[in-house]
Every structure is written in C-alpha cells, then in structure tokens.
Amino acid sequence: MACFRDKVKKHFPLTDIKSVINLFKEQLESNEEPNLALLSIVLGCIENTLTLNRAVPTNDDTKLLRPIFPIVDFSTVDALYTQFETLVKGSVDLTKYPSGYSNRDLVKKISDVIWSSLSRSFKDKAHLQSLYSFLTGNKLDCFGVAFGVVAAAQLLGRNDIHLSLSEDHAWVIFGEDGTDTAEVTWHGKGNEDKRGQSIALSVAEKSWLYLNGHPVICNRMIEVAAIVSAANPSINFTTDSIEMGALQQELLWLLYDKGHLSKYPMALGNLGDLEEISPTPGRPPPLCIFQEAITSAIKHYDNHHVYPYTYMGAYLYRKRCYKEAIKCWAEASNVIRKFNYTREDEEIYKEFLEIANELIPNIVKAVSLNTLDRAQMNILYNPEVYADILRFYDGICEWEEGSSTPVLHVGWAQHLTFSLNKFDPRTRAKIDVGKDEDDEDSEMDENDENDNESNSKSKDKTKPQNGVPVSTNDGKETLKSALDDLKKGDST
Ligand SMILES: FC(F)(F)Cc1cc2c(N3CCN(c4nnc(C(F)(F)F)s4)CC3)ncnc2s1
C-alpha cells in the first residue's frame, strides 16, 4: 500500500472542496481499487472539523469560529492510516488463511479486530460512521463497524469481502462466488449481536431488515458511494454544515456521473434531499432523482425497498403536494406488505406510524379547515386519494398478516377513522375495492371471495346492487361537481 502514498501525497494539504473532489476522482479513475480506509479517514476528518466542536466561546462572548474549511495535512491522514494498517496487519495472521478466497473464520477474525477496539459507549450518536471516528475515538456505529471490516479486508488484500446493505442494517458477503454472508456488526438496541453467523436464517423470516434477499451488494465503487452517502453534515438537530453538505453533494454527483449510484437507491434519495436544500444548476430536480431511486429499486431489487417511496413522499409533503405524497405512501405500503413484521423492523414501523398517525391526519386537517391549503380541499372529494389511503392501510394490514409481532393497535384505528371520515361520503362510495388482477399473493380462496362479495352486497347499500364495482372515478371529480350533486340530492 506504500505506493498509494506517492499517488495521493500530491493532493495534500486538502484546503477546499475542489481538492477533496480531485482526490476522490483520482481514486475512482485509478487502475487500482479506491482505497477505502484512506477515503473514510479523509471524509471523517473533514466532517469532524466541520460539525463538531465548531465554536469555542471566549470570555468576551464572541464565538471563535474555526476556519470554515479545514486544512487536512497528509501527515495527519498518513499517521491515522498507518495506525489502522498496524492494528489490522498486526492482529490477523494471514498465513492461517492460505486460500485465495476468504472463509467465515477470517471474516469473523477481522470483525473481532474492529469489535474489540471499540469503546463501550454512545453507539447511536452522529458522526460515528468513519474510520476517523474509529481511530481517534474508538467509536463506530452499526454501519461503521461493517464498513471498517470491509476496509480492513481490503488492506489485507481480501478483495472478495464486500459490504451488503439493507435499509437499516449492514453485513458482508465473501467467498468464491460471493454468495457466503456473515454478520459483522450489531443491530438496534437490546439485540444480541449475531456476528459470524450467516444471514440465511434471518432472510428466511422475511423481515424488512434483510429485504427478503434484495440488499445492495457493493463493489469497491459502491463502497465509496456508501462512505459518501453515510457522511453526516448535521451540526445539531436544526443546523447542517453548508460546507459538508456541499462536499457530500459534489461527491455524490461525481459518483452519479460514473454510474456508481445506479444500484444504490438510498444514495440517490440522499442526493435528492441535498438538491432540494441547494439545487445544482444544470442538474435534474429532486423529483427526478427520487424517481430514479424508485426505478432503480424496481429494476434491481424487485421493488422490495421502502425508502425510495418515502424519500419522495416526504419531499412532496414538504412541498404541500398532498395528493401525490399520499400516492407515494400507498406505493411504500405496497412494498412493506411483501414482508412479515419482526421485532427488529422498528425503524420502518416508526416510518409508517408517522405517516399514518401524523402526516396523513395533518393533511386532511390542513385541507379541511379554513387554512392556506384550503385550495386543496378537493382532495377530500377525490376518490383516487381516498383509494390510495385505503391501499396504504391495506398494505400495512397485509404486512401484519402472518407476522410474529402485531403491527396495528387501537391508536392506529383512531387516526384511520379520523382521516377517512374527513372524506365526503359520496366520494367514499365511488371507489372500486377490487383485488389487483396480477396480485397473486393477495388471492383469497374461492369461498372467502364469495363470502366477501355477499357481505359487501348485504352491508354496503351505496354499491350498485348489480354488484359491478364502480371503477375509481379518474380523479376528475371536482369539488364543484360534488357539491352540485349534493345540492341536487343526487344519490347515485
Ligand atoms: F448500513 C446501515 F445499516 F446503516 C443501513 C443503511 C442506511 C443508509 C442510508 N440512510 C438510511 C436511510 N435514510 C433515510 N433518510 N430519509 C429517508 C426517508 F424516510 F425519507 F425515506 S430514509 C438516510 C440514509 N443511506 C445510505 N446508505 C445506507 S446503508
């Protein structure tokens, strides 16, 4: 690895965003693999300076702000890299692992080297994802440990060991055809770590945490994208470092242009969020980027990722495009229904809980009261929106079906009835709750279907008695026409 020093030395000292971009660019364009440990140390060092201990109050109460962009000296980076190299090469006796491909013992050993160096505190704070944090503070978060194992493996020349990422967990793949898997880090709070085990049993549970076998399998380039995407520009709950955000954004565009984000929906979502904050001239708008994330998940992961839809839904909600936001959330629910809920899926449970019990109620309130969003009151007369809310809940119910842990509780029902009751009764009569033709897993067996049909005939008088479901009004239902009909007392 000594040779890497000669190549990268010329970039130092790093004094601004451009110099960091040039370093990453050369690493990505080199005929050798990009050096994960080097890039993680560099990015972690900059993030640490730009987001932690920023202001040092002085006695005359003016804030002494450090120079905005840190000067990163090669000596600093070289010392930390050498520290990492010494730790890893000093702890792993490679003669014990003669085969060209890695085995489970080696992976576990590398994980133990990282694991045993960790301090026992603060695992879920911010800025603990880089090797800079590991080497200067012995602290790493869940992602950081998994990344550290892969960076250490690269340093040991084990180029078959790669990062595998779900939407809330990380593990590694290895072996001749890259199909062996191993846990190398912990997950969540109060869960015993499963380090060294294959993930096969966890995948069998059909939990969202393991994405039913559709994780992002990284190569070295996508691992660089993970370093950049996992960077965290936040200084505190309300403030982000502008410089760190700009650096992350430019690095993500560099990776995007090289095609290294095309199979990484979360990184695309991250980029979309950054573009909303500070649009780059000549680049696609956030909505296009979020759509690319959705398209990537459909194309590469059999539409098993939730976050592409919630990234776009959150953006549309912030822009007060409520009808479209609700459609995204129905699509997110269409994904989660493919899984069984297990106790380690809390993160996505919280996501759906917030949508159901805060965001959708806020929308129906905002458009029904005499508020600035009253122009969107027609949402409450739009059968398509109503159908999307029903699809949203139906997906959550299907998620719960067959799960070891219940999802819904009475609090959900209270918010559900609040939201649905805000819709005009006529609108509620105008939707077709038929099953999707191509949706075999929600196929009910014959007699259930008949029962349901007989039920709907008996209990739901607004449906035309000939039982032909009224297809969704194509959303053209306008507030005016609905109100006109109401005045006429038209009861179709
Ligand atoms: F490795 C783990 F365990 F940390 C799992 C990973 C998470 C994650 C990520 N995140 C998580 C999702 N995330 C979201 N931010 N907003 C989201 C949305 F709810 F708006 F969709 S999802 C922030 C970035 N961004 C890039 N890569 C990864 S790999």
Short mmCIF file of C-alpha atoms and ligand atoms in Angstrom, two decimals:
data_model
loop_
_atom_site.label_atom_id
_atom_site.label_comp_id
_atom_site.label_asym_id
_atom_site.label_seq_id
_atom_site.Cartn_x
_atom_site.Cartn_y
_atom_site.Cartn_z
CA MET A 1 0.00 0.00 0.00
CA ALA A 2 3.05 2.24 0.27
CA CYS A 3 2.59 3.08 -3.42
CA PHE A 4 -0.75 4.72 -2.63
CA ARG A 5 1.15 7.31 -0.60
CA ASP A 6 3.12 8.54 -3.60
CA LYS A 7 -0.07 8.83 -5.68
CA VAL A 8 -2.16 10.68 -3.12
CA LYS A 9 0.51 12.83 -1.47
CA LYS A 10 0.32 15.40 -4.29
CA HIS A 11 -3.30 16.22 -3.35
CA PHE A 12 -2.34 17.39 0.11
CA PRO A 13 -2.82 19.56 2.03
CA LEU A 14 -6.54 19.49 1.24
CA THR A 15 -7.72 23.07 1.54
CA ASP A 16 -11.14 23.18 -0.12
CA ILE A 17 -13.93 21.09 -1.66
CA LYS A 18 -12.20 21.01 -5.06
CA SER A 19 -9.09 19.36 -3.64
CA VAL A 20 -11.19 16.63 -2.00
CA ILE A 21 -13.11 16.06 -5.24
CA ASN A 22 -9.80 15.68 -7.09
CA LEU A 23 -8.56 13.13 -4.58
CA PHE A 24 -11.76 11.05 -4.87
CA LYS A 25 -11.75 11.47 -8.67
CA GLU A 26 -8.21 10.12 -8.98
CA GLN A 27 -9.03 7.23 -6.64
CA LEU A 28 -12.14 6.35 -8.66
CA GLU A 29 -10.32 6.61 -12.01
CA SER A 30 -7.16 4.80 -10.94
CA ASN A 31 -6.45 1.37 -12.38
CA GLU A 32 -6.11 0.20 -8.78
CA GLU A 33 -9.12 -0.10 -6.44
CA PRO A 34 -10.02 3.05 -4.50
CA ASN A 35 -8.51 2.87 -1.02
CA LEU A 36 -11.50 2.69 1.35
CA ALA A 37 -9.53 3.35 4.55
CA LEU A 38 -7.87 6.44 3.09
CA LEU A 39 -11.13 7.94 1.79
CA SER A 40 -13.01 7.20 5.02
CA ILE A 41 -10.28 8.82 7.13
CA VAL A 42 -10.21 11.92 4.89
CA LEU A 43 -14.00 12.38 4.82
CA GLY A 44 -14.32 11.64 8.55
CA CYS A 45 -11.60 14.18 9.38
CA ILE A 46 -13.35 16.92 7.38
CA GLU A 47 -16.80 16.03 8.79
CA ASN A 48 -15.43 16.03 12.33
CA THR A 49 -13.96 19.51 11.91
CA LEU A 50 -17.00 20.97 10.15
CA THR A 51 -19.65 19.55 12.51
CA LEU A 52 -18.13 19.03 15.97
CA ASN A 53 -16.54 21.49 18.39
CA ARG A 54 -17.15 24.33 15.96
CA ALA A 55 -17.47 27.31 18.15
CA VAL A 56 -15.31 27.95 21.15
CA PRO A 57 -16.99 30.67 23.26
CA THR A 58 -14.40 33.14 24.58
CA ASN A 59 -14.70 35.40 27.64
CA ASP A 60 -15.85 38.36 25.56
CA ASP A 61 -18.69 36.06 24.36
CA THR A 62 -17.89 36.38 20.67
CA LYS A 63 -17.76 32.98 19.13
CA LEU A 64 -14.33 31.98 17.87
CA LEU A 65 -15.33 30.03 14.76
CA ARG A 66 -12.67 27.77 13.36
CA PRO A 67 -11.66 28.47 9.70
CA ILE A 68 -14.55 27.25 7.62
CA PHE A 69 -12.87 24.56 5.54
CA PRO A 70 -10.29 22.55 7.48
CA ILE A 71 -6.75 22.17 6.19
CA VAL A 72 -6.15 18.41 6.01
CA ASP A 73 -2.44 17.63 6.09
CA PHE A 74 -1.04 14.45 4.59
CA SER A 75 0.84 13.75 7.84
CA THR A 76 -2.45 13.61 9.76
CA VAL A 77 -4.03 11.18 7.29
CA ASP A 78 -0.85 9.13 6.90
CA ALA A 79 -0.49 8.71 10.68
CA LEU A 80 -4.09 7.50 11.05
CA TYR A 81 -3.79 5.18 8.02
CA THR A 82 -0.60 3.69 9.46
CA GLN A 83 -2.35 3.24 12.82
CA PHE A 84 -5.17 1.31 11.08
CA GLU A 85 -2.70 -0.73 9.00
CA THR A 86 -0.65 -1.62 12.08
CA LEU A 87 -3.76 -2.67 14.03
CA VAL A 88 -5.18 -4.83 11.23
CA LYS A 89 -1.98 -6.40 9.93
CA GLY A 90 -0.74 -6.86 13.48
CA SER A 91 -3.88 -8.72 14.55
CA VAL A 92 -4.59 -11.01 11.58
CA ASP A 93 -2.12 -13.77 10.77
CA LEU A 94 -2.85 -14.26 7.07
CA THR A 95 -0.74 -17.42 6.90
CA LYS A 96 -3.67 -19.10 8.66
CA TYR A 97 -5.88 -18.33 5.62
CA PRO A 98 -3.93 -19.61 2.63
CA SER A 99 -6.87 -20.00 0.18
CA GLY A 100 -7.39 -17.27 -2.44
CA TYR A 101 -10.96 -16.77 -1.20
CA SER A 102 -11.93 -15.74 2.31
CA ASN A 103 -13.74 -18.00 4.74
CA ARG A 104 -16.05 -17.40 7.70
CA ASP A 105 -13.24 -17.68 10.27
CA LEU A 106 -11.25 -14.92 8.59
CA VAL A 107 -14.31 -12.66 8.32
CA LYS A 108 -15.12 -13.24 11.99
CA LYS A 109 -11.48 -12.58 12.93
CA ILE A 110 -11.46 -9.24 11.10
CA SER A 111 -14.77 -8.33 12.73
CA ASP A 112 -13.28 -9.20 16.14
CA VAL A 113 -10.31 -6.89 15.49
CA ILE A 114 -12.64 -3.93 14.89
CA TRP A 115 -15.11 -5.00 17.58
CA SER A 116 -12.51 -5.42 20.36
CA SER A 117 -11.12 -1.91 19.77
CA LEU A 118 -14.48 -0.21 20.34
CA SER A 119 -15.26 1.81 23.44
CA ARG A 120 -18.49 0.68 25.07
CA SER A 121 -20.42 3.95 24.84
CA PHE A 122 -22.64 6.17 22.62
CA LYS A 123 -23.29 3.86 19.71
CA ASP A 124 -26.17 5.79 18.17
CA LYS A 125 -24.71 9.30 18.12
CA ALA A 126 -23.97 11.06 14.83
CA HIS A 127 -20.54 11.18 13.12
CA LEU A 128 -19.53 7.68 14.22
CA GLN A 129 -19.56 6.10 10.76
CA SER A 130 -15.95 6.77 9.60
CA LEU A 131 -12.53 5.30 10.29
CA TYR A 132 -11.54 8.76 11.54
CA SER A 133 -14.02 8.28 14.39
CA PHE A 134 -12.73 4.72 14.95
CA LEU A 135 -9.07 5.70 15.03
CA THR A 136 -9.38 8.91 17.05
CA GLY A 137 -12.22 7.93 19.39
CA ASN A 138 -12.61 4.13 19.22
CA LYS A 139 -16.27 4.74 18.37
CA LEU A 140 -18.28 3.35 15.45
CA ASP A 141 -21.99 2.99 14.73
CA CYS A 142 -23.56 -0.13 13.26
CA PHE A 143 -22.73 0.87 9.67
CA GLY A 144 -19.22 1.98 10.65
CA VAL A 145 -18.29 -1.43 12.07
CA ALA A 146 -19.41 -3.23 8.90
CA PHE A 147 -17.59 -0.70 6.74
CA GLY A 148 -14.48 -0.97 8.92
CA VAL A 149 -14.41 -4.74 8.38
CA VAL A 150 -14.52 -4.29 4.60
CA ALA A 151 -11.83 -1.55 4.68
CA ALA A 152 -9.64 -3.83 6.83
CA ALA A 153 -10.22 -6.72 4.44
CA GLN A 154 -9.12 -4.56 1.52
CA LEU A 155 -5.98 -3.64 3.41
CA LEU A 156 -5.30 -7.38 3.87
CA GLY A 157 -5.74 -7.91 0.13
CA ARG A 158 -9.01 -9.85 0.61
CA ASN A 159 -10.90 -8.37 -2.30
CA ASP A 160 -13.73 -10.90 -2.19
CA ILE A 161 -15.09 -9.40 1.04
CA HIS A 162 -17.72 -6.76 0.24
CA LEU A 163 -20.35 -4.68 2.02
CA SER A 164 -24.01 -5.68 1.81
CA LEU A 165 -26.55 -3.01 2.76
CA SER A 166 -30.22 -3.15 3.63
CA GLU A 167 -32.26 -0.07 4.56
CA ASP A 168 -31.35 -0.40 8.24
CA HIS A 169 -28.56 -2.97 8.56
CA ALA A 170 -25.20 -3.92 7.07
CA TRP A 171 -23.29 -7.18 6.74
CA VAL A 172 -20.66 -8.68 4.40
CA ILE A 173 -20.55 -11.15 1.50
CA PHE A 174 -17.48 -13.20 0.67
CA GLY A 175 -16.18 -16.45 -0.90
CA GLU A 176 -15.66 -17.79 -4.41
CA ASP A 177 -18.96 -16.70 -5.92
CA GLY A 178 -19.67 -14.00 -3.36
CA THR A 179 -22.70 -15.80 -2.02
CA ASP A 180 -21.46 -16.51 1.51
CA THR A 181 -22.73 -13.97 4.02
CA ALA A 182 -21.74 -13.02 7.56
CA GLU A 183 -22.98 -10.71 10.27
CA VAL A 184 -20.09 -8.47 11.38
CA THR A 185 -21.86 -5.83 13.46
CA TRP A 186 -24.78 -5.39 15.84
CA HIS A 187 -28.25 -4.09 15.05
CA GLY A 188 -30.55 -1.86 17.08
CA LYS A 189 -30.80 -1.73 20.86
CA GLY A 190 -31.05 -4.73 23.16
CA ASN A 191 -30.45 -7.25 20.38
CA GLU A 192 -27.70 -9.80 20.92
CA ASP A 193 -25.24 -9.40 18.01
CA LYS A 194 -25.12 -12.35 15.59
CA ARG A 195 -21.55 -11.74 14.43
CA GLY A 196 -20.03 -14.62 12.45
CA GLN A 197 -23.42 -16.11 11.53
CA SER A 198 -24.73 -16.30 8.01
CA ILE A 199 -27.81 -14.15 7.36
CA ALA A 200 -29.71 -17.06 5.76
CA LEU A 201 -31.91 -17.72 8.80
CA SER A 202 -32.74 -14.01 9.14
CA VAL A 203 -33.68 -13.75 5.47
CA ALA A 204 -35.97 -16.74 5.91
CA GLU A 205 -38.03 -14.73 8.43
CA LYS A 206 -39.00 -12.37 5.54
CA SER A 207 -38.20 -9.34 7.72
CA TRP A 208 -37.78 -5.90 6.11
CA LEU A 209 -34.41 -5.68 7.89
CA TYR A 210 -32.92 -8.18 5.42
CA LEU A 211 -35.03 -7.07 2.42
CA ASN A 212 -36.04 -10.65 1.55
CA GLY A 213 -32.73 -11.21 -0.19
CA HIS A 214 -32.65 -7.88 -2.05
CA PRO A 215 -29.86 -5.92 -0.32
CA VAL A 216 -27.45 -3.58 -2.06
CA ILE A 217 -24.43 -5.78 -2.79
CA CYS A 218 -21.47 -3.40 -3.02
CA ASN A 219 -18.36 -3.46 -5.16
CA ARG A 220 -15.47 -1.13 -4.28
CA MET A 221 -17.07 1.79 -6.15
CA ILE A 222 -20.43 1.40 -4.37
CA GLU A 223 -18.49 1.12 -1.09
CA VAL A 224 -17.01 4.55 -1.86
CA ALA A 225 -20.59 5.74 -2.50
CA ALA A 226 -21.54 4.34 0.92
CA ILE A 227 -18.72 6.32 2.59
CA VAL A 228 -20.03 9.50 0.92
CA SER A 229 -23.72 8.76 1.48
CA ALA A 230 -23.15 7.90 5.14
CA ALA A 231 -21.38 11.23 5.72
CA ASN A 232 -23.47 13.40 8.02
CA PRO A 233 -23.40 17.21 7.58
CA SER A 234 -25.56 17.89 10.66
CA ILE A 235 -24.09 20.10 13.38
CA ASN A 236 -27.15 19.79 15.62
CA PHE A 237 -30.85 18.99 15.33
CA THR A 238 -31.61 22.22 13.46
CA THR A 239 -28.38 23.08 11.63
CA ASP A 240 -26.28 21.44 8.89
CA SER A 241 -22.77 22.40 7.86
CA ILE A 242 -23.15 24.08 4.48
CA GLU A 243 -19.60 23.12 3.52
CA MET A 244 -20.03 19.47 4.49
CA GLY A 245 -23.36 19.28 2.66
CA ALA A 246 -21.82 20.85 -0.45
CA LEU A 247 -18.88 18.42 -0.35
CA GLN A 248 -21.21 15.43 0.05
CA GLN A 249 -23.40 16.71 -2.79
CA GLU A 250 -20.48 17.20 -5.20
CA LEU A 251 -19.02 13.79 -4.34
CA LEU A 252 -22.43 12.15 -4.92
CA TRP A 253 -22.66 13.83 -8.37
CA LEU A 254 -19.13 12.60 -9.15
CA LEU A 255 -20.21 9.05 -8.27
CA TYR A 256 -23.56 9.54 -10.08
CA ASP A 257 -21.82 10.58 -13.31
CA LYS A 258 -19.67 7.44 -13.12
CA GLY A 259 -22.79 5.28 -12.71
CA HIS A 260 -21.95 4.18 -9.17
CA LEU A 261 -25.30 5.28 -7.71
CA SER A 262 -27.44 3.43 -10.27
CA LYS A 263 -27.95 0.44 -7.93
CA TYR A 264 -27.99 2.43 -4.69
CA PRO A 265 -31.48 3.91 -4.16
CA MET A 266 -30.72 5.39 -0.72
CA ALA A 267 -27.74 7.34 -2.07
CA LEU A 268 -30.00 8.72 -4.84
CA GLY A 269 -32.56 9.67 -2.18
CA ASN A 270 -29.80 11.37 -0.20
CA LEU A 271 -28.76 13.31 -3.30
CA GLY A 272 -32.37 14.35 -3.95
CA ASP A 273 -32.60 15.77 -0.43
CA LEU A 274 -29.34 17.69 -0.89
CA GLU A 275 -30.59 19.12 -4.22
CA GLU A 276 -33.75 20.35 -2.50
CA ILE A 277 -31.63 22.27 0.00
CA SER A 278 -29.24 23.67 -2.59
CA PRO A 279 -30.09 23.00 -6.27
CA THR A 280 -27.08 22.46 -8.57
CA PRO A 281 -27.52 24.40 -11.85
CA GLY A 282 -27.94 22.05 -14.80
CA ARG A 283 -28.73 19.01 -12.67
CA PRO A 284 -32.13 17.21 -12.60
CA PRO A 285 -34.63 18.43 -9.98
CA PRO A 286 -35.18 16.42 -6.76
CA LEU A 287 -38.34 14.71 -8.07
CA CYS A 288 -36.40 13.22 -11.00
CA ILE A 289 -33.71 11.92 -8.67
CA PHE A 290 -36.26 10.37 -6.32
CA GLN A 291 -37.92 8.79 -9.38
CA GLU A 292 -34.53 7.34 -10.42
CA ALA A 293 -34.26 5.78 -6.95
CA ILE A 294 -37.69 4.18 -7.38
CA THR A 295 -36.84 2.95 -10.88
CA SER A 296 -33.55 1.51 -9.59
CA ALA A 297 -35.35 -0.36 -6.79
CA ILE A 298 -37.88 -1.78 -9.27
CA LYS A 299 -35.19 -2.76 -11.77
CA HIS A 300 -32.53 -4.15 -9.43
CA TYR A 301 -34.33 -5.13 -6.22
CA ASP A 302 -37.70 -6.44 -7.40
CA ASN A 303 -39.34 -3.36 -5.83
CA HIS A 304 -38.53 -4.51 -2.28
CA HIS A 305 -37.14 -1.20 -0.97
CA VAL A 306 -39.43 1.15 1.01
CA TYR A 307 -37.25 4.26 1.31
CA PRO A 308 -37.37 5.34 -2.38
CA TYR A 309 -41.11 5.96 -1.90
CA THR A 310 -40.80 7.58 1.50
CA TYR A 311 -37.98 9.85 0.28
CA MET A 312 -40.29 11.08 -2.50
CA GLY A 313 -43.36 11.15 -0.23
CA ALA A 314 -41.55 13.24 2.38
CA TYR A 315 -40.38 15.68 -0.33
CA LEU A 316 -43.88 16.03 -1.80
CA TYR A 317 -45.32 16.54 1.69
CA ARG A 318 -42.82 19.34 2.34
CA LYS A 319 -43.88 20.90 -0.96
CA ARG A 320 -47.53 20.51 0.10
CA CYS A 321 -48.28 18.27 -2.90
CA TYR A 322 -50.53 16.19 -0.71
CA LYS A 323 -52.34 14.05 -3.31
CA GLU A 324 -49.02 12.91 -4.79
CA ALA A 325 -47.45 12.35 -1.35
CA ILE A 326 -50.31 10.04 -0.38
CA LYS A 327 -49.82 8.09 -3.61
CA CYS A 328 -46.14 7.58 -2.72
CA TRP A 329 -47.11 6.31 0.71
CA ALA A 330 -49.54 3.85 -0.85
CA GLU A 331 -46.66 2.60 -3.01
CA ALA A 332 -44.43 2.33 0.08
CA SER A 333 -47.14 0.25 1.69
CA ASN A 334 -47.35 -1.89 -1.44
CA VAL A 335 -43.70 -2.78 -0.72
CA ILE A 336 -43.93 -3.44 3.01
CA ARG A 337 -46.84 -5.84 2.52
CA LYS A 338 -44.34 -8.28 0.95
CA PHE A 339 -42.64 -8.72 4.34
CA ASN A 340 -43.52 -10.17 7.72
CA TYR A 341 -43.10 -7.75 10.62
CA THR A 342 -40.45 -8.83 13.13
CA ARG A 343 -39.18 -7.10 16.25
CA GLU A 344 -36.02 -5.80 14.53
CA ASP A 345 -38.09 -3.85 11.96
CA GLU A 346 -38.79 -0.95 14.38
CA GLU A 347 -37.26 1.70 12.09
CA ILE A 348 -39.73 1.12 9.26
CA TYR A 349 -42.59 0.64 11.73
CA LYS A 350 -41.86 4.17 13.03
CA GLU A 351 -41.84 5.44 9.44
CA PHE A 352 -45.33 4.06 8.71
CA LEU A 353 -46.61 5.12 12.14
CA GLU A 354 -45.57 8.74 11.45
CA ILE A 355 -47.24 8.70 8.01
CA ALA A 356 -50.48 7.20 9.36
CA ASN A 357 -50.75 9.00 12.67
CA GLU A 358 -49.19 12.37 11.88
CA LEU A 359 -48.68 13.18 8.20
CA ILE A 360 -52.00 11.98 6.72
CA PRO A 361 -54.07 13.45 9.63
CA ASN A 362 -52.17 16.74 9.19
CA ILE A 363 -53.09 16.73 5.50
CA VAL A 364 -56.82 16.10 6.00
CA LYS A 365 -56.82 18.79 8.70
CA ALA A 366 -54.89 21.25 6.56
CA VAL A 367 -57.25 20.91 3.61
CA SER A 368 -60.50 20.83 5.60
CA LEU A 369 -60.05 23.82 7.88
CA ASN A 370 -60.02 27.34 6.60
CA THR A 371 -56.26 27.22 6.09
CA LEU A 372 -53.79 28.24 3.42
CA ASP A 373 -54.21 24.73 1.96
CA ARG A 374 -57.97 25.13 1.59
CA ALA A 375 -57.36 25.24 -2.19
CA GLN A 376 -56.65 21.52 -1.93
CA MET A 377 -59.96 20.77 -0.19
CA ASN A 378 -60.96 18.85 -3.32
CA ILE A 379 -58.65 16.11 -2.07
CA LEU A 380 -61.50 15.13 0.27
CA TYR A 381 -63.69 14.70 -2.79
CA ASN A 382 -61.16 12.77 -4.84
CA PRO A 383 -61.85 9.01 -4.85
CA GLU A 384 -58.31 8.32 -6.06
CA VAL A 385 -56.85 9.91 -2.93
CA TYR A 386 -59.32 8.01 -0.79
CA ALA A 387 -58.41 4.77 -2.59
CA ASP A 388 -54.71 5.48 -2.00
CA ILE A 389 -55.30 5.88 1.72
CA LEU A 390 -57.14 2.56 1.76
CA ARG A 391 -54.28 0.94 -0.20
CA PHE A 392 -51.84 2.45 2.32
CA TYR A 393 -53.67 0.80 5.21
CA ASP A 394 -54.29 -2.43 3.31
CA GLY A 395 -50.56 -2.90 2.76
CA ILE A 396 -49.89 -2.46 6.47
CA CYS A 397 -52.59 -5.00 7.29
CA GLU A 398 -51.02 -7.46 4.86
CA TRP A 399 -47.62 -6.76 6.43
CA GLU A 400 -49.11 -7.78 9.76
CA GLU A 401 -50.71 -10.94 8.38
CA GLY A 402 -48.50 -13.94 9.10
CA SER A 403 -46.16 -11.87 11.27
CA SER A 404 -44.84 -12.92 14.64
CA THR A 405 -45.42 -9.45 16.04
CA PRO A 406 -48.60 -7.35 15.71
CA VAL A 407 -48.30 -4.02 13.90
CA LEU A 408 -51.58 -2.21 14.40
CA HIS A 409 -53.12 -1.11 17.71
CA VAL A 410 -56.11 1.00 18.66
CA GLY A 411 -54.14 4.22 18.20
CA TRP A 412 -53.86 3.41 14.51
CA ALA A 413 -57.63 2.87 14.28
CA GLN A 414 -58.35 6.23 15.90
CA HIS A 415 -56.24 8.07 13.33
CA LEU A 416 -57.62 5.92 10.49
CA THR A 417 -61.23 6.81 11.30
CA PHE A 418 -60.29 10.46 11.78
CA SER A 419 -58.69 10.59 8.32
CA LEU A 420 -61.30 8.57 6.44
CA ASN A 421 -64.25 10.40 7.99
CA LYS A 422 -62.95 13.70 6.61
CA PHE A 423 -63.72 12.40 3.11
CA ASP A 424 -67.13 13.19 1.60
CA PRO A 425 -69.43 10.12 1.81
CA ARG A 426 -70.23 10.24 -1.90
CA THR A 427 -66.53 10.08 -2.70
CA ARG A 428 -66.18 7.09 -0.48
CA ALA A 429 -68.89 5.36 -2.49
CA LYS A 430 -67.06 5.93 -5.73
CA ILE A 431 -64.14 3.62 -5.37
CA ASP A 432 -63.55 0.11 -6.62
CA VAL A 433 -62.00 -2.04 -3.93
CA GLY A 434 -61.50 -4.96 -6.33
CA LYS A 435 -58.34 -7.03 -5.99
CA ASP A 436 -55.44 -6.31 -8.40
CA GLU A 437 -55.65 -8.86 -11.26
CA ASP A 438 -51.92 -9.62 -11.19
CA ASP A 439 -51.54 -9.73 -7.46
CA GLU A 440 -51.42 -13.48 -6.75
CA ASP A 441 -50.31 -13.22 -3.13
CA SER A 442 -53.43 -11.42 -2.05
CA GLU A 443 -55.55 -14.10 -3.85
CA MET A 444 -58.34 -15.15 -1.48
CA ASP A 445 -59.59 -18.68 -1.96
CA GLU A 446 -62.96 -19.15 -3.72
CA ASN A 447 -65.34 -19.35 -0.75
CA ASP A 448 -63.69 -16.38 1.07
CA GLU A 449 -64.18 -14.31 -2.09
CA ASN A 450 -67.88 -15.29 -2.29
CA ASP A 451 -68.32 -14.55 1.42
CA ASN A 452 -66.82 -11.11 0.91
CA GLU A 453 -69.00 -10.42 -2.14
CA SER A 454 -72.13 -11.49 -0.29
CA ASN A 455 -71.03 -9.33 2.67
CA SER A 456 -70.45 -6.28 0.52
CA LYS A 457 -73.84 -6.76 -1.16
CA SER A 458 -75.60 -7.07 2.15
CA LYS A 459 -73.85 -4.34 4.17
CA ASP A 460 -72.88 -1.72 1.62
CA LYS A 461 -76.03 -0.16 0.13
CA THR A 462 -74.15 2.54 -1.81
CA LYS A 463 -72.72 -0.08 -4.16
CA PRO A 464 -74.88 -0.63 -7.26
CA GLN A 465 -76.89 -3.74 -6.46
CA ASN A 466 -75.89 -5.45 -9.70
CA GLY A 467 -72.52 -5.94 -7.93
CA VAL A 468 -70.49 -4.44 -10.79
CA PRO A 469 -67.86 -2.47 -8.89
CA VAL A 470 -67.71 1.20 -9.77
CA SER A 471 -64.20 1.77 -11.06
CA THR A 472 -62.35 4.62 -9.46
CA ASN A 473 -63.54 7.91 -10.76
CA ASP A 474 -60.47 9.01 -12.71
CA GLY A 475 -59.88 11.75 -10.19
CA LYS A 476 -61.68 14.31 -12.30
CA GLU A 477 -64.29 14.56 -9.50
CA THR A 478 -64.12 18.23 -8.64
CA LEU A 479 -65.28 19.91 -5.52
CA LYS A 480 -67.81 21.88 -7.59
CA SER A 481 -69.42 18.91 -9.27
CA ALA A 482 -69.53 17.03 -5.98
CA LEU A 483 -71.17 19.97 -4.23
CA ASP A 484 -73.61 20.44 -7.16
CA ASP A 485 -74.67 16.80 -6.89
CA LEU A 486 -75.07 17.12 -3.14
CA LYS A 487 -77.34 20.15 -3.69
CA LYS A 488 -79.41 18.18 -6.21
CA GLY A 489 -79.62 15.41 -3.62
CA ASP A 490 -78.36 13.11 -6.36
CA SER A 491 -77.79 9.77 -4.72
CA THR A 492 -76.15 7.66 -7.45
F1 LIG B 1 -25.90 0.41 6.85
C1 LIG B 1 -26.98 0.74 7.54
F2 LIG B 1 -27.19 -0.18 8.50
F3 LIG B 1 -26.80 1.93 8.13
C2 LIG B 1 -28.18 0.79 6.62
C3 LIG B 1 -28.00 1.92 5.67
C4 LIG B 1 -28.62 3.13 5.72
C5 LIG B 1 -28.23 4.01 4.67
C6 LIG B 1 -28.64 5.34 4.37
N1 LIG B 1 -29.60 6.01 5.08
C7 LIG B 1 -30.70 5.36 5.73
C8 LIG B 1 -31.98 5.89 5.23
N2 LIG B 1 -32.02 7.33 5.29
C9 LIG B 1 -33.18 7.97 5.02
N3 LIG B 1 -33.36 9.28 5.07
N4 LIG B 1 -34.61 9.67 4.76
C10 LIG B 1 -35.41 8.65 4.44
C11 LIG B 1 -36.84 8.74 4.07
F4 LIG B 1 -37.57 8.32 5.09
F5 LIG B 1 -37.15 10.00 3.77
F6 LIG B 1 -37.05 7.93 3.03
S1 LIG B 1 -34.62 7.17 4.56
C12 LIG B 1 -30.82 8.09 5.44
C13 LIG B 1 -29.68 7.43 4.84
N5 LIG B 1 -28.12 5.99 3.34
C14 LIG B 1 -27.18 5.38 2.57
N6 LIG B 1 -26.76 4.12 2.79
C15 LIG B 1 -27.28 3.46 3.83
S2 LIG B 1 -26.93 1.85 4.35
#
